[in-house]
Amino acid sequence: MSLLSVENLVVRHGLLQAVRGVSFSAERGETLALVGANGAGKTTLLRAIAGAHQPAAGQVRFDGADLTDVPSHKRVGMGIALVPEGRKLFVQMTVEENLLLGRTAGRPGDWSVDRVLEMFPNLKARRRAKTGHLSGGEQQATAIGRALMSNPDLLLLDEVSLGLSPLIVDRVYASLQTLITSGTTIILVEQDLNRALSVSDRVICMLEGRVSLEGPSKSMSRDDVTKAYFGLHKAGAGSVSA
Ligand code: ATP
């Protein structure tokens, strides 16, 4: 059984259908990259999986359970953690306090403040600094760390490289590599196609709310994904759904 299964999901913002009948699954331990142009529906899809946005139709199943009526805080308790676009930290609170908030779901597991600081060594000296005073890279590390503190089985990462310098992005991804190899299931939204292809097992490309291309990262070229990104894709590489 897949860890996550999304079936014919439709998510609206008012009259706008941002996600239009999306189906896919994620297997345990898999890293899935979600790519697509601005406005393709990636953030809306992640938020619907996390329970932050109620779908209009379709189903999300996690570890076999139907999540339709499960509120977002309970989904954290079940093992789904979202690192939202823009980080959404409590800027008046310290790194440590933000990290400890991730604990409130009470899920048992190995993640602790010390382990997060081992994974992101640049945060060690900033442990008692207010997150509003941190650099973008330090804030992103704190946001990822806070999600890890809930001991998730599924980590949803929305544009972790947004607004960061290439050097800092490399550092964040170097830390994420530990997670990727440790067997945490990850769905990440990433604008950098080369990076998306290199870190993931599978890529899903969205176009105007639909999946335009899906397949194993190894068998896809940057060109295939770029075409799917702009709606120029022809059947041939990966599977295509309209
Ligand atoms: P980006 O890379 O820009 O974040 P995205 O692929 O994540 O894009 P979404 O943010 O999910 O796309 O947006 C999908 C569509 O829904 C877009 O047309 C966007 O304008 C619209 N949208 C997103 N959030 C809202 C909102 N809160 N209210 C109204 N429309 C919204």
Tab-separated table of C-alpha atoms and ligand atoms in Angstrom:
chain	number	residue	atom	x	y	z
A	1	MET	CA	0.000	0.000	0.000
A	2	SER	CA	1.262	3.489	-0.868
A	3	LEU	CA	1.958	5.807	2.044
A	4	LEU	CA	0.059	8.608	0.308
A	5	SER	CA	-2.598	8.296	-2.308
A	6	VAL	CA	-4.280	11.296	-3.921
A	7	GLU	CA	-7.313	10.522	-6.047
A	8	ASN	CA	-9.051	12.923	-8.422
A	9	LEU	CA	-8.417	15.844	-6.113
A	10	VAL	CA	-10.111	19.119	-6.938
A	11	VAL	CA	-9.225	22.212	-4.905
A	12	ARG	CA	-10.752	25.641	-5.449
A	13	HIS	CA	-9.994	29.183	-4.442
A	14	GLY	CA	-13.497	30.624	-4.774
A	15	LEU	CA	-14.469	30.098	-8.409
A	16	LEU	CA	-10.925	29.267	-9.496
A	17	GLN	CA	-10.079	25.568	-9.768
A	18	ALA	CA	-6.414	25.558	-8.745
A	19	VAL	CA	-6.138	21.740	-8.670
A	20	ARG	CA	-8.211	19.949	-11.307
A	21	GLY	CA	-8.570	16.232	-10.727
A	22	VAL	CA	-5.036	15.336	-9.650
A	23	SER	CA	-4.166	11.714	-8.857
A	24	PHE	CA	-0.811	10.304	-7.763
A	25	SER	CA	0.703	8.240	-5.021
A	26	ALA	CA	3.900	8.336	-2.984
A	27	GLU	CA	5.579	5.176	-1.774
A	28	ARG	CA	7.332	4.859	1.576
A	29	GLY	CA	10.847	6.270	1.429
A	30	GLU	CA	10.299	7.923	-1.921
A	31	THR	CA	11.352	11.485	-2.755
A	32	LEU	CA	8.940	13.072	-5.160
A	33	ALA	CA	9.643	16.415	-6.845
A	34	LEU	CA	6.642	18.545	-7.748
A	35	VAL	CA	7.444	21.063	-10.461
A	36	GLY	CA	5.484	23.479	-12.626
A	37	ALA	CA	5.209	27.135	-13.515
A	38	ASN	CA	3.968	29.809	-11.132
A	39	GLY	CA	0.277	29.294	-10.486
A	40	ALA	CA	0.279	25.642	-11.640
A	41	GLY	CA	-1.306	24.580	-8.327
A	42	LYS	CA	1.657	23.056	-6.468
A	43	THR	CA	1.231	24.995	-3.214
A	44	THR	CA	-2.522	24.441	-3.239
A	45	LEU	CA	-1.977	20.692	-3.693
A	46	LEU	CA	0.504	20.493	-0.791
A	47	ARG	CA	-1.805	22.540	1.431
A	48	ALA	CA	-4.721	20.235	0.620
A	49	ILE	CA	-2.620	17.184	1.549
A	50	ALA	CA	-1.662	18.869	4.837
A	51	GLY	CA	-5.292	19.761	5.530
A	52	ALA	CA	-4.762	23.520	5.356
A	53	HIS	CA	-7.187	23.791	2.445
A	54	GLN	CA	-10.373	21.743	2.105
A	55	PRO	CA	-10.738	20.084	-1.329
A	56	ALA	CA	-13.971	20.465	-3.310
A	57	ALA	CA	-13.794	16.845	-4.494
A	58	GLY	CA	-11.590	13.776	-4.499
A	59	GLN	CA	-9.734	12.020	-1.744
A	60	VAL	CA	-6.417	11.993	0.096
A	61	ARG	CA	-5.491	8.709	1.761
A	62	PHE	CA	-2.571	8.371	4.142
A	63	ASP	CA	-1.363	5.018	5.339
A	64	GLY	CA	-4.715	3.627	4.210
A	65	ALA	CA	-6.839	6.179	6.098
A	66	ASP	CA	-9.202	8.586	4.351
A	67	LEU	CA	-8.215	12.107	5.440
A	68	THR	CA	-11.314	13.891	4.135
A	69	ASP	CA	-12.651	14.822	7.570
A	70	VAL	CA	-9.309	14.969	9.390
A	71	PRO	CA	-8.279	18.523	10.405
A	72	SER	CA	-4.707	19.695	9.776
A	73	HIS	CA	-3.494	19.395	13.406
A	74	LYS	CA	-4.629	15.772	13.496
A	75	ARG	CA	-2.789	15.142	10.220
A	76	VAL	CA	0.417	16.325	11.921
A	77	GLY	CA	-0.332	13.805	14.644
A	78	MET	CA	-0.705	11.122	11.964
A	79	GLY	CA	2.724	11.964	10.529
A	80	ILE	CA	2.244	14.632	7.840
A	81	ALA	CA	4.334	17.796	8.204
A	82	LEU	CA	4.319	20.800	5.882
A	83	VAL	CA	7.159	23.303	5.548
A	84	PRO	CA	5.133	26.132	4.033
A	85	GLU	CA	6.249	28.553	1.363
A	86	GLY	CA	7.538	31.654	3.176
A	87	ARG	CA	8.494	29.594	6.272
A	88	LYS	CA	5.786	31.075	8.579
A	89	LEU	CA	7.965	31.183	11.677
A	90	PHE	CA	7.061	32.937	14.917
A	91	VAL	CA	9.544	35.782	14.539
A	92	GLN	CA	9.400	36.932	18.175
A	93	MET	CA	10.317	33.452	19.358
A	94	THR	CA	13.765	31.885	19.393
A	95	VAL	CA	14.993	29.091	17.151
A	96	GLU	CA	14.635	26.637	20.013
A	97	GLU	CA	11.106	27.802	20.853
A	98	ASN	CA	10.048	27.492	17.209
A	99	LEU	CA	11.543	24.010	17.061
A	100	LEU	CA	9.761	22.936	20.232
A	101	LEU	CA	6.430	23.972	18.704
A	102	GLY	CA	6.891	21.082	16.300
A	103	ARG	CA	6.641	18.793	19.312
A	104	THR	CA	3.076	19.722	20.171
A	105	ALA	CA	1.647	16.882	18.065
A	106	GLY	CA	3.258	14.515	20.583
A	107	ARG	CA	4.372	11.927	18.037
A	108	PRO	CA	7.052	9.623	19.352
A	109	GLY	CA	10.356	9.562	17.469
A	110	ASP	CA	14.026	10.435	17.398
A	111	TRP	CA	13.914	14.109	16.486
A	112	SER	CA	15.067	16.531	19.170
A	113	VAL	CA	16.397	20.097	19.223
A	114	ASP	CA	19.950	18.712	19.429
A	115	ARG	CA	19.442	16.425	16.448
A	116	VAL	CA	18.057	19.296	14.341
A	117	LEU	CA	21.095	21.390	15.316
A	118	GLU	CA	23.363	18.521	14.259
A	119	MET	CA	21.632	18.441	10.907
A	120	PHE	CA	21.823	22.224	10.468
A	121	PRO	CA	25.100	23.179	12.209
A	122	ASN	CA	24.697	26.829	11.183
A	123	LEU	CA	21.803	27.040	13.670
A	124	LYS	CA	23.870	25.970	16.675
A	125	ALA	CA	25.093	29.450	17.508
A	126	ARG	CA	21.621	30.875	16.837
A	127	ARG	CA	19.704	28.556	19.163
A	128	ARG	CA	18.567	31.402	21.438
A	129	ALA	CA	18.222	34.078	18.732
A	130	LYS	CA	14.774	35.299	17.708
A	131	THR	CA	13.969	33.903	14.280
A	132	GLY	CA	13.058	37.386	13.030
A	133	HIS	CA	16.771	38.224	13.306
A	134	LEU	CA	18.017	35.256	11.288
A	135	SER	CA	19.236	35.078	7.688
A	136	GLY	CA	16.968	33.475	5.075
A	137	GLY	CA	18.970	30.250	5.152
A	138	GLU	CA	18.830	30.040	8.944
A	139	GLN	CA	15.089	30.690	8.871
A	140	GLN	CA	14.576	27.963	6.281
A	141	ALA	CA	16.608	25.527	8.358
A	142	THR	CA	14.465	26.403	11.399
A	143	ALA	CA	11.257	25.861	9.419
A	144	ILE	CA	12.451	22.448	8.214
A	145	GLY	CA	13.646	21.591	11.719
A	146	ARG	CA	10.281	22.539	13.225
A	147	ALA	CA	8.551	20.156	10.804
A	148	LEU	CA	11.025	17.378	11.650
A	149	MET	CA	10.345	17.820	15.364
A	150	SER	CA	6.881	16.331	14.752
A	151	ASN	CA	8.643	13.099	13.657
A	152	PRO	CA	6.849	12.992	10.300
A	153	ASP	CA	6.501	9.993	8.012
A	154	LEU	CA	5.701	12.380	5.166
A	155	LEU	CA	7.466	15.724	4.796
A	156	LEU	CA	6.008	18.288	2.406
A	157	LEU	CA	8.543	20.965	1.425
A	158	ASP	CA	7.241	24.002	-0.434
A	159	GLU	CA	9.990	25.870	-2.314
A	160	VAL	CA	12.698	25.587	0.306
A	161	SER	CA	15.160	27.437	-1.937
A	162	LEU	CA	12.982	30.501	-2.503
A	163	GLY	CA	14.877	33.700	-1.795
A	164	LEU	CA	18.113	31.953	-0.778
A	165	SER	CA	21.545	32.379	-2.369
A	166	PRO	CA	22.857	29.409	-4.400
A	167	LEU	CA	25.444	28.664	-1.711
A	168	ILE	CA	22.810	28.508	1.033
A	169	VAL	CA	20.519	26.407	-1.152
A	170	ASP	CA	23.402	23.937	-1.559
A	171	ARG	CA	23.762	23.801	2.224
A	172	VAL	CA	20.052	23.268	2.814
A	173	TYR	CA	19.991	20.463	0.230
A	174	ALA	CA	23.141	18.889	1.668
A	175	SER	CA	21.279	18.635	4.978
A	176	LEU	CA	18.156	17.329	3.265
A	177	GLN	CA	20.242	14.580	1.685
A	178	THR	CA	20.513	12.977	5.122
A	179	LEU	CA	16.728	12.812	5.290
A	180	ILE	CA	16.386	11.576	1.730
A	181	THR	CA	18.722	8.677	2.392
A	182	SER	CA	17.209	7.971	5.827
A	183	GLY	CA	13.901	6.839	4.347
A	184	THR	CA	11.611	9.778	5.173
A	185	THR	CA	9.019	10.137	2.423
A	186	ILE	CA	9.357	13.598	0.913
A	187	ILE	CA	7.357	15.640	-1.556
A	188	LEU	CA	9.201	18.785	-2.524
A	189	VAL	CA	8.246	21.708	-4.686
A	190	GLU	CA	11.363	22.920	-6.450
A	191	GLN	CA	11.689	25.508	-9.224
A	192	ASP	CA	15.214	24.463	-10.166
A	193	LEU	CA	14.580	21.569	-12.573
A	194	ASN	CA	18.147	20.237	-12.454
A	195	ARG	CA	17.983	20.027	-8.704
A	196	ALA	CA	14.469	18.574	-8.757
A	197	LEU	CA	15.627	15.813	-11.110
A	198	SER	CA	18.830	15.096	-9.217
A	199	VAL	CA	17.393	14.794	-5.679
A	200	SER	CA	14.180	12.922	-6.461
A	201	ASP	CA	13.133	9.386	-7.366
A	202	ARG	CA	10.146	10.615	-9.324
A	203	VAL	CA	8.971	13.895	-10.822
A	204	ILE	CA	5.437	15.164	-11.193
A	205	CYS	CA	4.954	18.220	-13.381
A	206	MET	CA	1.803	20.289	-13.008
A	207	LEU	CA	0.327	22.557	-15.611
A	208	GLU	CA	-2.752	24.686	-14.927
A	209	GLY	CA	-3.933	22.478	-12.083
A	210	ARG	CA	-3.357	19.133	-13.802
A	211	VAL	CA	-0.545	16.606	-13.939
A	212	SER	CA	1.136	17.118	-17.311
A	213	LEU	CA	3.975	14.642	-16.809
A	214	GLU	CA	4.907	12.021	-14.252
A	215	GLY	CA	7.736	9.512	-14.219
A	216	PRO	CA	11.009	8.316	-12.727
A	217	SER	CA	13.552	11.143	-12.515
A	218	LYS	CA	16.290	8.939	-13.966
A	219	SER	CA	14.420	8.379	-17.201
A	220	MET	CA	13.510	12.044	-17.711
A	221	SER	CA	15.534	14.742	-19.343
A	222	ARG	CA	15.398	18.391	-18.435
A	223	ASP	CA	13.934	18.919	-21.897
A	224	ASP	CA	10.998	16.534	-21.223
A	225	VAL	CA	10.179	18.364	-18.021
A	226	THR	CA	10.568	21.809	-19.578
A	227	LYS	CA	8.102	20.867	-22.307
A	228	ALA	CA	5.584	19.544	-19.772
A	229	TYR	CA	6.130	22.714	-17.758
A	230	PHE	CA	5.006	24.843	-20.694
A	231	GLY	CA	2.405	22.447	-22.094
A	232	LEU	CA	4.485	21.388	-25.101
A	233	HIS	CA	4.891	17.786	-24.007
A	234	LYS	CA	4.097	14.893	-26.358
A	235	ALA	CA	3.560	11.344	-25.056
A	236	GLY	CA	6.791	9.371	-24.937
A	237	ALA	CA	8.750	10.136	-21.808
A	238	GLY	CA	7.011	9.277	-18.572
A	239	SER	CA	3.229	9.017	-18.415
A	240	VAL	CA	1.058	11.909	-19.432
A	241	SER	CA	-2.406	12.694	-18.203
A	242	ALA	CA	-4.590	15.431	-19.579
B	1	ATP	P1	3.796	29.407	-7.170
B	1	ATP	O1	5.006	28.725	-7.679
B	1	ATP	O2	3.618	30.786	-7.702
B	1	ATP	O3	3.613	29.340	-5.673
B	1	ATP	P2	1.892	27.263	-7.444
B	1	ATP	O4	2.108	26.263	-8.523
B	1	ATP	O5	2.258	26.876	-6.064
B	1	ATP	O6	2.563	28.626	-7.841
B	1	ATP	P3	-0.647	27.963	-6.341
B	1	ATP	O7	-0.026	28.949	-5.399
B	1	ATP	O8	-1.189	26.713	-5.789
B	1	ATP	O9	0.364	27.616	-7.519
B	1	ATP	O10	-1.790	28.725	-7.141
B	1	ATP	C1	-2.654	28.057	-8.034
B	1	ATP	C2	-3.707	29.047	-8.510
B	1	ATP	O11	-4.524	29.417	-7.424
B	1	ATP	C3	-3.121	30.340	-9.074
B	1	ATP	O12	-3.932	30.753	-10.145
B	1	ATP	C4	-3.218	31.293	-7.913
B	1	ATP	O13	-3.373	32.630	-8.380
B	1	ATP	C5	-4.494	30.830	-7.235
B	1	ATP	N1	-4.467	31.080	-5.777
B	1	ATP	C6	-3.543	30.615	-4.918
B	1	ATP	N2	-3.834	30.990	-3.659
B	1	ATP	C7	-4.987	31.709	-3.732
B	1	ATP	C8	-5.812	32.367	-2.780
B	1	ATP	N3	-5.515	32.353	-1.483
B	1	ATP	N4	-6.906	33.008	-3.230
B	1	ATP	C9	-7.227	33.015	-4.542
B	1	ATP	N5	-6.503	32.404	-5.518
B	1	ATP	C10	-5.400	31.764	-5.116
